[in-house]
mmCIF file of C-alpha atoms and ligand atoms in Angstrom:
data_model
loop_
_atom_site.group_PDB
_atom_site.id
_atom_site.type_symbol
_atom_site.label_atom_id
_atom_site.label_comp_id
_atom_site.label_asym_id
_atom_site.label_seq_id
_atom_site.Cartn_x
_atom_site.Cartn_y
_atom_site.Cartn_z
ATOM 1 C CA UNK A 1 234.880 270.843 15.578
ATOM 2 C CA UNK A 2 231.848 270.675 13.310
ATOM 3 C CA UNK A 3 230.664 267.529 15.174
ATOM 4 C CA UNK A 4 231.129 269.342 18.524
ATOM 5 C CA UNK A 5 228.979 272.281 17.320
ATOM 6 C CA UNK A 6 226.174 269.901 16.291
ATOM 7 C CA UNK A 7 226.337 268.324 19.751
ATOM 8 C CA UNK A 8 226.203 271.732 21.484
ATOM 9 C CA UNK A 9 223.261 272.882 19.352
ATOM 10 C CA UNK A 10 221.404 269.594 20.026
ATOM 11 C CA UNK A 11 222.060 270.029 23.763
ATOM 12 C CA UNK A 12 220.792 273.628 23.709
ATOM 13 C CA UNK A 13 217.624 272.609 21.823
ATOM 14 C CA UNK A 14 216.987 269.841 24.378
ATOM 15 C CA UNK A 15 217.444 272.285 27.277
ATOM 16 C CA UNK A 16 215.119 274.787 25.625
ATOM 17 C CA UNK A 17 212.408 272.148 25.059
ATOM 18 C CA UNK A 18 212.685 271.000 28.687
ATOM 19 C CA UNK A 19 212.509 274.542 30.058
ATOM 20 C CA UNK A 20 209.568 275.515 27.816
ATOM 21 C CA UNK A 21 207.805 272.240 28.638
ATOM 22 C CA UNK A 22 208.306 272.783 32.363
ATOM 23 C CA UNK A 23 207.130 276.383 32.083
ATOM 24 C CA UNK A 24 203.960 275.182 30.338
ATOM 25 C CA UNK A 25 203.270 272.536 32.965
ATOM 26 C CA UNK A 26 203.648 274.994 35.830
ATOM 27 C CA UNK A 27 201.659 277.789 34.177
ATOM 28 C CA UNK A 28 198.656 278.720 36.318
ATOM 29 C CA UNK A 29 195.146 278.494 34.872
ATOM 30 C CA UNK A 30 193.474 281.795 34.042
ATOM 31 C CA UNK A 31 190.326 282.429 36.051
ATOM 32 C CA UNK A 32 188.161 285.488 35.625
ATOM 33 C CA UNK A 33 186.081 286.598 38.609
ATOM 34 C CA UNK A 34 182.890 288.440 37.675
ATOM 35 C CA UNK A 35 181.407 290.290 40.633
ATOM 36 C CA UNK A 36 177.710 291.108 40.975
ATOM 37 C CA UNK A 37 177.423 292.094 44.662
ATOM 38 C CA UNK A 38 175.603 290.297 47.477
ATOM 39 C CA UNK A 39 176.453 289.771 51.124
ATOM 40 C CA UNK A 40 179.925 288.524 50.178
ATOM 41 C CA UNK A 41 180.507 292.139 49.093
ATOM 42 C CA UNK A 42 178.487 293.537 51.983
ATOM 43 C CA UNK A 43 179.636 295.486 54.984
ATOM 44 C CA UNK A 44 178.294 296.420 58.402
ATOM 45 C CA UNK A 45 179.239 298.968 61.026
ATOM 46 C CA UNK A 46 179.830 296.183 63.565
ATOM 47 C CA UNK A 47 181.403 292.708 63.246
ATOM 48 C CA UNK A 48 178.740 291.257 65.510
ATOM 49 C CA UNK A 49 175.691 292.771 63.874
ATOM 50 C CA UNK A 50 173.471 290.783 61.525
ATOM 51 C CA UNK A 51 172.340 293.961 59.861
ATOM 52 C CA UNK A 52 174.490 295.084 56.938
ATOM 53 C CA UNK A 53 174.303 296.480 53.435
ATOM 54 C CA UNK A 54 174.892 294.100 50.497
ATOM 55 C CA UNK A 55 177.007 295.045 47.466
ATOM 56 C CA UNK A 56 179.412 297.574 49.051
ATOM 57 C CA UNK A 57 182.889 296.126 48.403
ATOM 58 C CA UNK A 58 184.575 296.113 44.972
ATOM 59 C CA UNK A 59 186.006 292.962 43.383
ATOM 60 C CA UNK A 60 189.682 293.928 43.824
ATOM 61 C CA UNK A 61 189.203 294.372 47.592
ATOM 62 C CA UNK A 62 187.511 290.955 47.710
ATOM 63 C CA UNK A 63 190.382 289.278 45.845
ATOM 64 C CA UNK A 64 192.958 290.973 48.107
ATOM 65 C CA UNK A 65 191.164 289.540 51.162
ATOM 66 C CA UNK A 66 191.783 285.929 50.073
ATOM 67 C CA UNK A 67 195.201 284.609 51.140
ATOM 68 C CA UNK A 68 196.826 282.251 48.619
ATOM 69 C CA UNK A 69 194.323 282.879 45.831
ATOM 70 C CA UNK A 70 197.097 283.893 43.414
ATOM 71 C CA UNK A 71 198.808 280.527 43.926
ATOM 72 C CA UNK A 72 195.703 278.727 42.635
ATOM 73 C CA UNK A 73 195.247 280.681 39.427
ATOM 74 C CA UNK A 74 196.002 283.819 37.531
ATOM 75 C CA UNK A 75 192.953 285.695 38.764
ATOM 76 C CA UNK A 76 191.570 288.972 37.555
ATOM 77 C CA UNK A 77 188.305 290.636 38.480
ATOM 78 C CA UNK A 78 185.573 292.484 36.654
ATOM 79 C CA UNK A 79 182.620 294.278 38.224
ATOM 80 C CA UNK A 80 179.421 293.396 36.327
ATOM 81 C CA UNK A 81 177.053 294.859 38.943
ATOM 82 C CA UNK A 82 177.050 295.532 42.685
ATOM 83 C CA UNK A 83 173.575 294.728 43.964
ATOM 84 C CA UNK A 84 171.888 292.662 46.628
ATOM 85 C CA UNK A 85 170.642 289.694 44.610
ATOM 86 C CA UNK A 86 167.050 290.517 45.553
ATOM 87 C CA UNK A 87 167.623 293.277 42.946
ATOM 88 C CA UNK A 88 169.010 290.918 40.296
ATOM 89 C CA UNK A 89 167.439 291.601 36.885
ATOM 90 C CA UNK A 90 167.060 289.872 33.539
ATOM 91 C CA UNK A 91 169.149 292.714 32.072
ATOM 92 C CA UNK A 92 172.065 291.780 34.386
ATOM 93 C CA UNK A 93 171.607 288.072 33.527
ATOM 94 C CA UNK A 94 171.881 288.862 29.812
ATOM 95 C CA UNK A 95 174.951 291.058 30.363
ATOM 96 C CA UNK A 96 176.565 288.343 32.484
ATOM 97 C CA UNK A 97 175.762 285.522 30.038
ATOM 98 C CA UNK A 98 177.069 287.444 27.033
ATOM 99 C CA UNK A 99 180.271 288.398 28.854
ATOM 100 C CA UNK A 100 180.857 284.802 29.988
ATOM 101 C CA UNK A 101 180.326 283.461 26.462
ATOM 102 C CA UNK A 102 182.779 286.064 25.142
ATOM 103 C CA UNK A 103 185.405 285.252 27.803
ATOM 104 C CA UNK A 104 185.130 281.470 27.541
ATOM 105 C CA UNK A 105 185.446 281.564 23.755
ATOM 106 C CA UNK A 106 189.015 282.764 24.304
ATOM 107 C CA UNK A 107 191.900 280.319 24.863
ATOM 108 C CA UNK A 108 193.170 282.756 27.498
ATOM 109 C CA UNK A 109 190.365 281.986 29.962
ATOM 110 C CA UNK A 110 190.101 278.568 31.646
ATOM 111 C CA UNK A 111 187.232 279.162 34.037
ATOM 112 C CA UNK A 112 184.844 281.728 35.509
ATOM 113 C CA UNK A 113 183.886 282.519 39.084
ATOM 114 C CA UNK A 114 180.863 284.717 39.806
ATOM 115 C CA UNK A 115 180.384 286.361 43.178
ATOM 116 C CA UNK A 116 176.677 286.773 43.820
ATOM 117 C CA UNK A 117 174.135 287.337 46.567
ATOM 118 C CA UNK A 118 172.619 284.151 47.927
ATOM 119 C CA UNK A 119 168.918 285.097 47.667
ATOM 120 C CA UNK A 120 168.611 284.506 43.913
ATOM 121 C CA UNK A 121 171.907 282.706 43.298
ATOM 122 C CA UNK A 122 170.157 279.479 42.256
ATOM 123 C CA UNK A 123 168.163 281.392 39.610
ATOM 124 C CA UNK A 124 171.207 283.069 38.052
ATOM 125 C CA UNK A 125 173.081 279.746 38.123
ATOM 126 C CA UNK A 126 170.255 277.869 36.373
ATOM 127 C CA UNK A 127 169.758 280.630 33.790
ATOM 128 C CA UNK A 128 173.476 280.624 32.969
ATOM 129 C CA UNK A 129 173.598 276.821 32.822
ATOM 130 C CA UNK A 130 171.074 276.970 29.950
ATOM 131 C CA UNK A 131 172.714 279.735 27.904
ATOM 132 C CA UNK A 132 176.485 279.540 28.468
ATOM 133 C CA UNK A 133 177.934 277.783 25.426
ATOM 134 C CA UNK A 134 181.061 276.234 26.872
ATOM 135 C CA UNK A 135 182.177 273.198 28.832
ATOM 136 C CA UNK A 136 184.695 275.225 30.834
ATOM 137 C CA UNK A 137 183.768 275.543 34.519
ATOM 138 C CA UNK A 138 181.567 278.394 35.739
ATOM 139 C CA UNK A 139 181.223 278.574 39.531
ATOM 140 C CA UNK A 140 178.949 280.883 41.507
ATOM 141 C CA UNK A 141 179.728 281.661 45.103
ATOM 142 C CA UNK A 142 178.629 284.042 47.816
ATOM 143 C CA UNK A 143 178.357 284.156 51.563
ATOM 144 C CA UNK A 144 175.763 284.305 54.276
ATOM 145 C CA UNK A 145 177.883 286.634 56.430
ATOM 146 C CA UNK A 146 179.032 290.039 55.242
ATOM 147 C CA UNK A 147 182.703 290.782 54.603
ATOM 148 C CA UNK A 148 183.021 292.682 57.899
ATOM 149 C CA UNK A 149 181.299 290.023 60.028
ATOM 150 C CA UNK A 150 182.960 287.919 62.711
ATOM 151 C CA UNK A 151 183.779 284.549 61.032
ATOM 152 C CA UNK A 152 182.954 285.858 57.550
ATOM 153 C CA UNK A 153 183.004 282.810 55.260
ATOM 154 C CA UNK A 154 183.233 284.731 51.970
ATOM 155 C CA UNK A 155 187.028 284.563 51.511
ATOM 156 C CA UNK A 156 187.177 280.756 51.916
ATOM 157 C CA UNK A 157 184.151 280.335 49.629
ATOM 158 C CA UNK A 158 185.891 282.496 47.006
ATOM 159 C CA UNK A 159 189.170 280.568 47.439
ATOM 160 C CA UNK A 160 187.308 277.272 46.914
ATOM 161 C CA UNK A 161 185.366 278.616 43.927
ATOM 162 C CA UNK A 162 188.619 279.641 42.212
ATOM 163 C CA UNK A 163 190.077 276.185 42.969
ATOM 164 C CA UNK A 164 187.037 274.534 41.323
ATOM 165 C CA UNK A 165 187.137 276.839 38.291
ATOM 166 C CA UNK A 166 190.854 276.004 37.866
ATOM 167 C CA UNK A 167 190.406 272.253 38.112
ATOM 168 C CA UNK A 168 190.279 270.049 34.979
ATOM 169 C CA UNK A 169 187.810 267.684 36.710
ATOM 170 C CA UNK A 170 185.271 270.523 36.801
ATOM 171 C CA UNK A 171 185.113 270.725 33.010
ATOM 172 C CA UNK A 172 181.794 269.528 31.537
ATOM 173 C CA UNK A 173 179.931 269.737 34.864
ATOM 174 C CA UNK A 174 177.940 272.805 33.814
ATOM 175 C CA UNK A 175 177.378 275.834 35.985
ATOM 176 C CA UNK A 176 178.013 275.085 39.661
ATOM 177 C CA UNK A 177 177.271 276.739 42.994
ATOM 178 C CA UNK A 178 179.816 276.413 45.779
ATOM 179 C CA UNK A 179 179.474 277.588 49.375
ATOM 180 C CA UNK A 180 180.355 275.987 52.690
ATOM 181 C CA UNK A 181 182.748 273.353 51.228
ATOM 182 C CA UNK A 182 180.051 271.972 48.910
ATOM 183 C CA UNK A 183 179.666 271.875 45.135
ATOM 184 C CA UNK A 184 176.133 271.836 43.710
ATOM 185 C CA UNK A 185 174.731 271.576 40.176
ATOM 186 C CA UNK A 186 172.915 274.769 39.124
ATOM 187 C CA UNK A 187 169.689 272.905 38.328
ATOM 188 C CA UNK A 188 169.468 271.042 41.614
ATOM 189 C CA UNK A 189 170.497 273.578 44.250
ATOM 190 C CA UNK A 190 168.236 275.726 46.426
ATOM 191 C CA UNK A 191 168.732 278.203 49.227
ATOM 192 C CA UNK A 192 167.063 276.328 52.111
ATOM 193 C CA UNK A 193 167.736 278.519 55.131
ATOM 194 C CA UNK A 194 167.486 282.272 55.574
ATOM 195 C CA UNK A 195 170.642 282.811 57.676
ATOM 196 C CA UNK A 196 172.637 279.597 58.138
ATOM 197 C CA UNK A 197 176.044 279.162 56.403
ATOM 198 C CA UNK A 198 174.862 275.669 55.416
ATOM 199 C CA UNK A 199 171.963 277.170 53.516
ATOM 200 C CA UNK A 200 172.584 275.661 50.067
ATOM 201 C CA UNK A 201 171.391 272.133 49.431
ATOM 202 C CA UNK A 202 170.338 269.957 46.508
ATOM 203 C CA UNK A 203 167.378 268.302 48.241
ATOM 204 C CA UNK A 204 166.456 265.811 45.512
ATOM 205 C CA UNK A 205 169.728 264.726 43.941
ATOM 206 C CA UNK A 206 172.351 265.685 46.503
ATOM 207 C CA UNK A 207 175.678 267.462 46.146
ATOM 208 C CA UNK A 208 177.761 267.236 42.981
ATOM 209 C CA UNK A 209 180.997 267.226 44.949
ATOM 210 C CA UNK A 210 182.960 268.632 47.848
ATOM 211 C CA UNK A 211 185.844 271.077 48.278
ATOM 212 C CA UNK A 212 188.131 271.479 51.242
ATOM 213 C CA UNK A 213 190.676 274.353 51.279
ATOM 214 C CA UNK A 214 190.947 274.048 47.500
ATOM 215 C CA UNK A 215 191.168 270.233 47.315
ATOM 216 C CA UNK A 216 188.113 268.832 45.604
ATOM 217 C CA UNK A 217 186.312 265.794 44.287
ATOM 218 C CA UNK A 218 183.095 265.018 42.417
ATOM 219 C CA UNK A 219 180.551 262.386 43.466
ATOM 220 C CA UNK A 220 178.215 262.327 40.447
ATOM 221 C CA UNK A 221 177.438 263.871 37.053
ATOM 222 C CA UNK A 222 174.540 266.276 36.414
ATOM 223 C CA UNK A 223 171.884 264.389 34.403
ATOM 224 C CA UNK A 224 169.998 267.052 32.421
ATOM 225 C CA UNK A 225 170.947 269.108 29.341
ATOM 226 C CA UNK A 226 173.045 272.271 29.782
ATOM 227 C CA UNK A 227 175.986 274.215 28.346
ATOM 228 C CA UNK A 228 177.034 273.472 24.776
ATOM 229 C CA UNK A 229 174.267 270.819 24.496
ATOM 230 C CA UNK A 230 171.508 273.290 25.452
ATOM 231 C CA UNK A 231 169.261 274.565 22.661
ATOM 232 C CA UNK A 232 168.816 277.951 24.357
ATOM 233 C CA UNK A 233 170.835 281.002 23.445
ATOM 234 C CA UNK A 234 170.905 284.660 24.433
ATOM 235 C CA UNK A 235 172.587 285.733 21.218
ATOM 236 C CA UNK A 236 170.910 288.998 20.216
ATOM 237 C CA UNK A 237 168.263 288.617 22.969
ATOM 238 C CA UNK A 238 167.438 291.937 24.674
ATOM 239 C CA UNK A 239 164.512 290.883 26.873
ATOM 240 C CA UNK A 240 162.540 287.789 27.820
ATOM 241 C CA UNK A 241 158.762 287.262 27.784
ATOM 242 C CA UNK A 242 157.052 287.975 31.081
ATOM 243 C CA UNK A 243 156.404 284.897 33.239
ATOM 244 C CA UNK A 244 154.906 285.333 36.723
ATOM 245 C CA UNK A 245 154.716 283.014 39.736
ATOM 246 C CA UNK A 246 151.581 282.564 41.855
ATOM 247 C CA UNK A 247 151.851 280.944 45.286
ATOM 248 C CA UNK A 248 148.955 278.554 45.964
ATOM 249 C CA UNK A 249 147.096 278.260 49.268
ATOM 250 C CA UNK A 250 143.790 276.983 50.609
ATOM 251 C CA UNK A 251 140.746 278.634 49.051
ATOM 252 C CA UNK A 252 142.756 280.914 46.762
ATOM 253 C CA UNK A 253 140.847 283.120 44.409
ATOM 254 C CA UNK A 254 140.865 282.234 40.669
ATOM 255 C CA UNK A 255 140.880 285.902 39.652
ATOM 256 C CA UNK A 256 144.627 285.902 40.439
ATOM 257 C CA UNK A 257 145.195 284.239 37.069
ATOM 258 C CA UNK A 258 143.235 287.006 35.303
ATOM 259 C CA UNK A 259 145.280 289.698 37.093
ATOM 260 C CA UNK A 260 148.549 288.277 35.734
ATOM 261 C CA UNK A 261 147.158 287.723 32.238
ATOM 262 C CA UNK A 262 145.905 291.326 32.171
ATOM 263 C CA UNK A 263 149.319 292.537 33.352
ATOM 264 C CA UNK A 264 150.877 290.947 30.264
ATOM 265 C CA UNK A 265 152.186 287.589 31.477
ATOM 266 C CA UNK A 266 152.815 285.160 28.627
ATOM 267 C CA UNK A 267 153.290 282.337 31.085
ATOM 268 C CA UNK A 268 152.374 281.625 34.708
ATOM 269 C CA UNK A 269 154.019 279.222 37.143
ATOM 270 C CA UNK A 270 151.835 278.096 40.010
ATOM 271 C CA UNK A 271 153.686 277.069 43.151
ATOM 272 C CA UNK A 272 150.947 274.569 43.848
ATOM 273 C CA UNK A 273 150.160 272.722 47.045
ATOM 274 C CA UNK A 274 151.633 269.222 47.341
ATOM 275 C CA UNK A 275 152.079 267.524 43.978
ATOM 276 C CA UNK A 276 151.385 270.754 42.053
ATOM 277 C CA UNK A 277 147.734 270.815 43.083
ATOM 278 C CA UNK A 278 145.358 273.783 43.071
ATOM 279 C CA UNK A 279 141.634 274.460 43.368
ATOM 280 C CA UNK A 280 139.249 273.508 40.570
ATOM 281 C CA UNK A 281 138.544 277.190 40.063
ATOM 282 C CA UNK A 282 142.242 277.947 39.446
ATOM 283 C CA UNK A 283 142.539 274.993 37.061
ATOM 284 C CA UNK A 284 139.595 276.273 35.064
ATOM 285 C CA UNK A 285 141.063 279.793 35.045
ATOM 286 C CA UNK A 286 144.363 278.309 33.791
ATOM 287 C CA UNK A 287 142.489 276.489 30.992
ATOM 288 C CA UNK A 288 140.757 279.713 29.993
ATOM 289 C CA UNK A 289 144.040 281.658 30.058
ATOM 290 C CA UNK A 290 145.459 279.216 27.519
ATOM 291 C CA UNK A 291 142.330 279.009 25.346
ATOM 292 C CA UNK A 292 141.722 282.772 25.242
ATOM 293 C CA UNK A 293 145.262 284.184 25.387
ATOM 294 C CA UNK A 294 147.722 281.318 24.718
ATOM 295 C CA UNK A 295 149.180 281.763 28.236
ATOM 296 C CA UNK A 296 151.076 278.630 29.327
ATOM 297 C CA UNK A 297 150.534 277.538 32.932
ATOM 298 C CA UNK A 298 153.156 275.398 34.677
ATOM 299 C CA UNK A 299 152.248 273.362 37.737
ATOM 300 C CA UNK A 300 155.165 273.459 40.183
ATOM 301 C CA UNK A 301 155.023 273.128 43.959
ATOM 302 C CA UNK A 302 155.406 275.186 47.104
ATOM 303 C CA UNK A 303 156.801 272.063 48.822
ATOM 304 C CA UNK A 304 160.576 272.345 49.339
ATOM 305 C CA UNK A 305 161.359 269.095 47.566
ATOM 306 C CA UNK A 306 159.830 266.426 45.329
ATOM 307 C CA UNK A 307 158.427 265.844 41.850
ATOM 308 C CA UNK A 308 155.311 267.320 40.306
ATOM 309 C CA UNK A 309 154.014 264.507 38.124
ATOM 310 C CA UNK A 310 151.991 264.888 34.945
ATOM 311 C CA UNK A 311 148.420 263.539 35.064
ATOM 312 C CA UNK A 312 148.566 262.762 38.765
ATOM 313 C CA UNK A 313 145.406 263.829 40.646
ATOM 314 C CA UNK A 314 143.930 265.378 37.495
ATOM 315 C CA UNK A 315 144.695 265.325 33.760
ATOM 316 C CA UNK A 316 147.051 268.031 32.512
ATOM 317 C CA UNK A 317 145.748 267.451 28.983
ATOM 318 C CA UNK A 318 142.280 268.558 30.064
ATOM 319 C CA UNK A 319 143.497 271.888 31.514
ATOM 320 C CA UNK A 320 146.408 272.541 29.087
ATOM 321 C CA UNK A 321 148.837 272.637 32.009
ATOM 322 C CA UNK A 322 152.469 271.499 32.114
ATOM 323 C CA UNK A 323 153.991 269.588 35.057
ATOM 324 C CA UNK A 324 157.310 270.972 36.292
ATOM 325 C CA UNK A 325 158.869 267.637 37.333
ATOM 326 C CA UNK A 326 161.536 268.433 39.929
ATOM 327 C CA UNK A 327 162.071 272.035 38.836
ATOM 328 C CA UNK A 328 161.099 274.499 41.565
ATOM 329 C CA UNK A 329 158.886 277.518 40.771
ATOM 330 C CA UNK A 330 161.653 280.098 40.249
ATOM 331 C CA UNK A 331 163.633 277.779 37.952
ATOM 332 C CA UNK A 332 160.430 276.741 36.133
ATOM 333 C CA UNK A 333 159.901 280.433 35.404
ATOM 334 C CA UNK A 334 163.375 280.684 33.846
ATOM 335 C CA UNK A 335 162.895 277.622 31.640
ATOM 336 C CA UNK A 336 159.487 278.869 30.491
ATOM 337 C CA UNK A 337 160.837 282.368 29.716
ATOM 338 C CA UNK A 338 163.594 280.878 27.555
ATOM 339 C CA UNK A 339 161.219 278.410 25.899
ATOM 340 C CA UNK A 340 158.713 281.148 25.029
ATOM 341 C CA UNK A 341 161.519 283.352 23.779
ATOM 342 C CA UNK A 342 162.466 280.542 21.342
ATOM 343 C CA UNK A 343 158.835 280.325 20.168
ATOM 344 C CA UNK A 344 158.161 276.933 21.823
ATOM 345 C CA UNK A 345 154.500 275.883 22.032
ATOM 346 C CA UNK A 346 152.445 273.880 24.544
ATOM 347 C CA UNK A 347 153.096 270.543 22.827
ATOM 348 C CA UNK A 348 156.894 270.855 23.106
ATOM 349 C CA UNK A 349 157.166 272.616 26.471
ATOM 350 C CA UNK A 350 156.359 269.557 28.638
ATOM 351 C CA UNK A 351 159.249 267.703 27.059
ATOM 352 C CA UNK A 352 161.608 270.615 27.799
ATOM 353 C CA UNK A 353 160.753 270.233 31.488
ATOM 354 C CA UNK A 354 161.819 266.571 31.313
ATOM 355 C CA UNK A 355 165.035 267.414 29.451
ATOM 356 C CA UNK A 356 166.406 270.603 31.044
HETATM 357 N N1 LIG B 8 170.247 289.669 50.313
HETATM 358 C C1 LIG B 8 171.566 289.173 50.070
HETATM 359 C C2 LIG B 8 171.714 288.944 48.576
HETATM 360 O O1 LIG B 8 171.146 288.031 48.046
HETATM 361 C C3 LIG B 8 171.794 287.918 50.834
HETATM 362 C C4 LIG B 8 173.133 287.252 50.624
HETATM 363 O O2 LIG B 8 173.891 287.533 49.703
HETATM 364 O O3 LIG B 8 173.443 286.331 51.429
HETATM 365 O O4 LIG B 8 172.388 289.703 47.950
#
């Protein structure tokens, strides 16, 4: 009898272990969706009108519009903001970054999706990639067509973003941007077209991976520093130093530099012509801005793709300028703001542009 009881108890323990084990294996990942607005949350009075208002729909309505999303993950939404991303602010970036760091520190959250307007999505993605201290996936998505449009692509983009954020393969890839079945690294991606659903591209390095109705694969690894390896942090940061961007053109006036310095810029990014070029007068104004006010000037480019090389047509050392490498003007601004906020100086900033 005693022997029989031992056998029954052993059997029950085995059943319990199997059931618990099975339950753990089939448990869905937890994905938090942080909504910030954009066209994906936009609505129009007509399904065939290109004119609409961004940031109208709440996150719960967006989640409800995606069939099958709850089979991918345990999703829950949180509204961080509801703006067109042309109105994105550093204050919202800081709020978003702090909330993501808080959520990802918990064992209860496996990944984050951010819904965001497309206009400045690459900026938010790059900023977050430098200050989110986790290797768990963070995926930004949005749409080019509003939620009420004919063939709105937002729901499929959101479905795919949740699939990426739930996938173990996406761990350690940094902050990603996913629209139109593509996965891009935050640092490399740019909005390349004003209206097309295939607007997002990584013109220099190419896509990170692809996603098709939730099935996904990666083609390469991002090759710069980000996430837990990044030296930048927003812990206790309430604002960032002012950095402005000046767009270069033929025969531009050098007093533009003085205007920005007077307005309080601590750094200036010049979207130069070609390989980060600009007139002699602007170069001399940049030199003076550094000598007189310690303002750091970055040479980036207005060209859509390509490197800005140090000491190419002229010597950066002579003018105290920094070459942006393959970082576009708006992302160069973000890196410079974070660098200045950490107290970095001219002699270390060039290296940051090679590293991040
Ligand atoms: N202006 C919109 C935004 O960035 C465009 C979009 O989301 O596609 O919020």
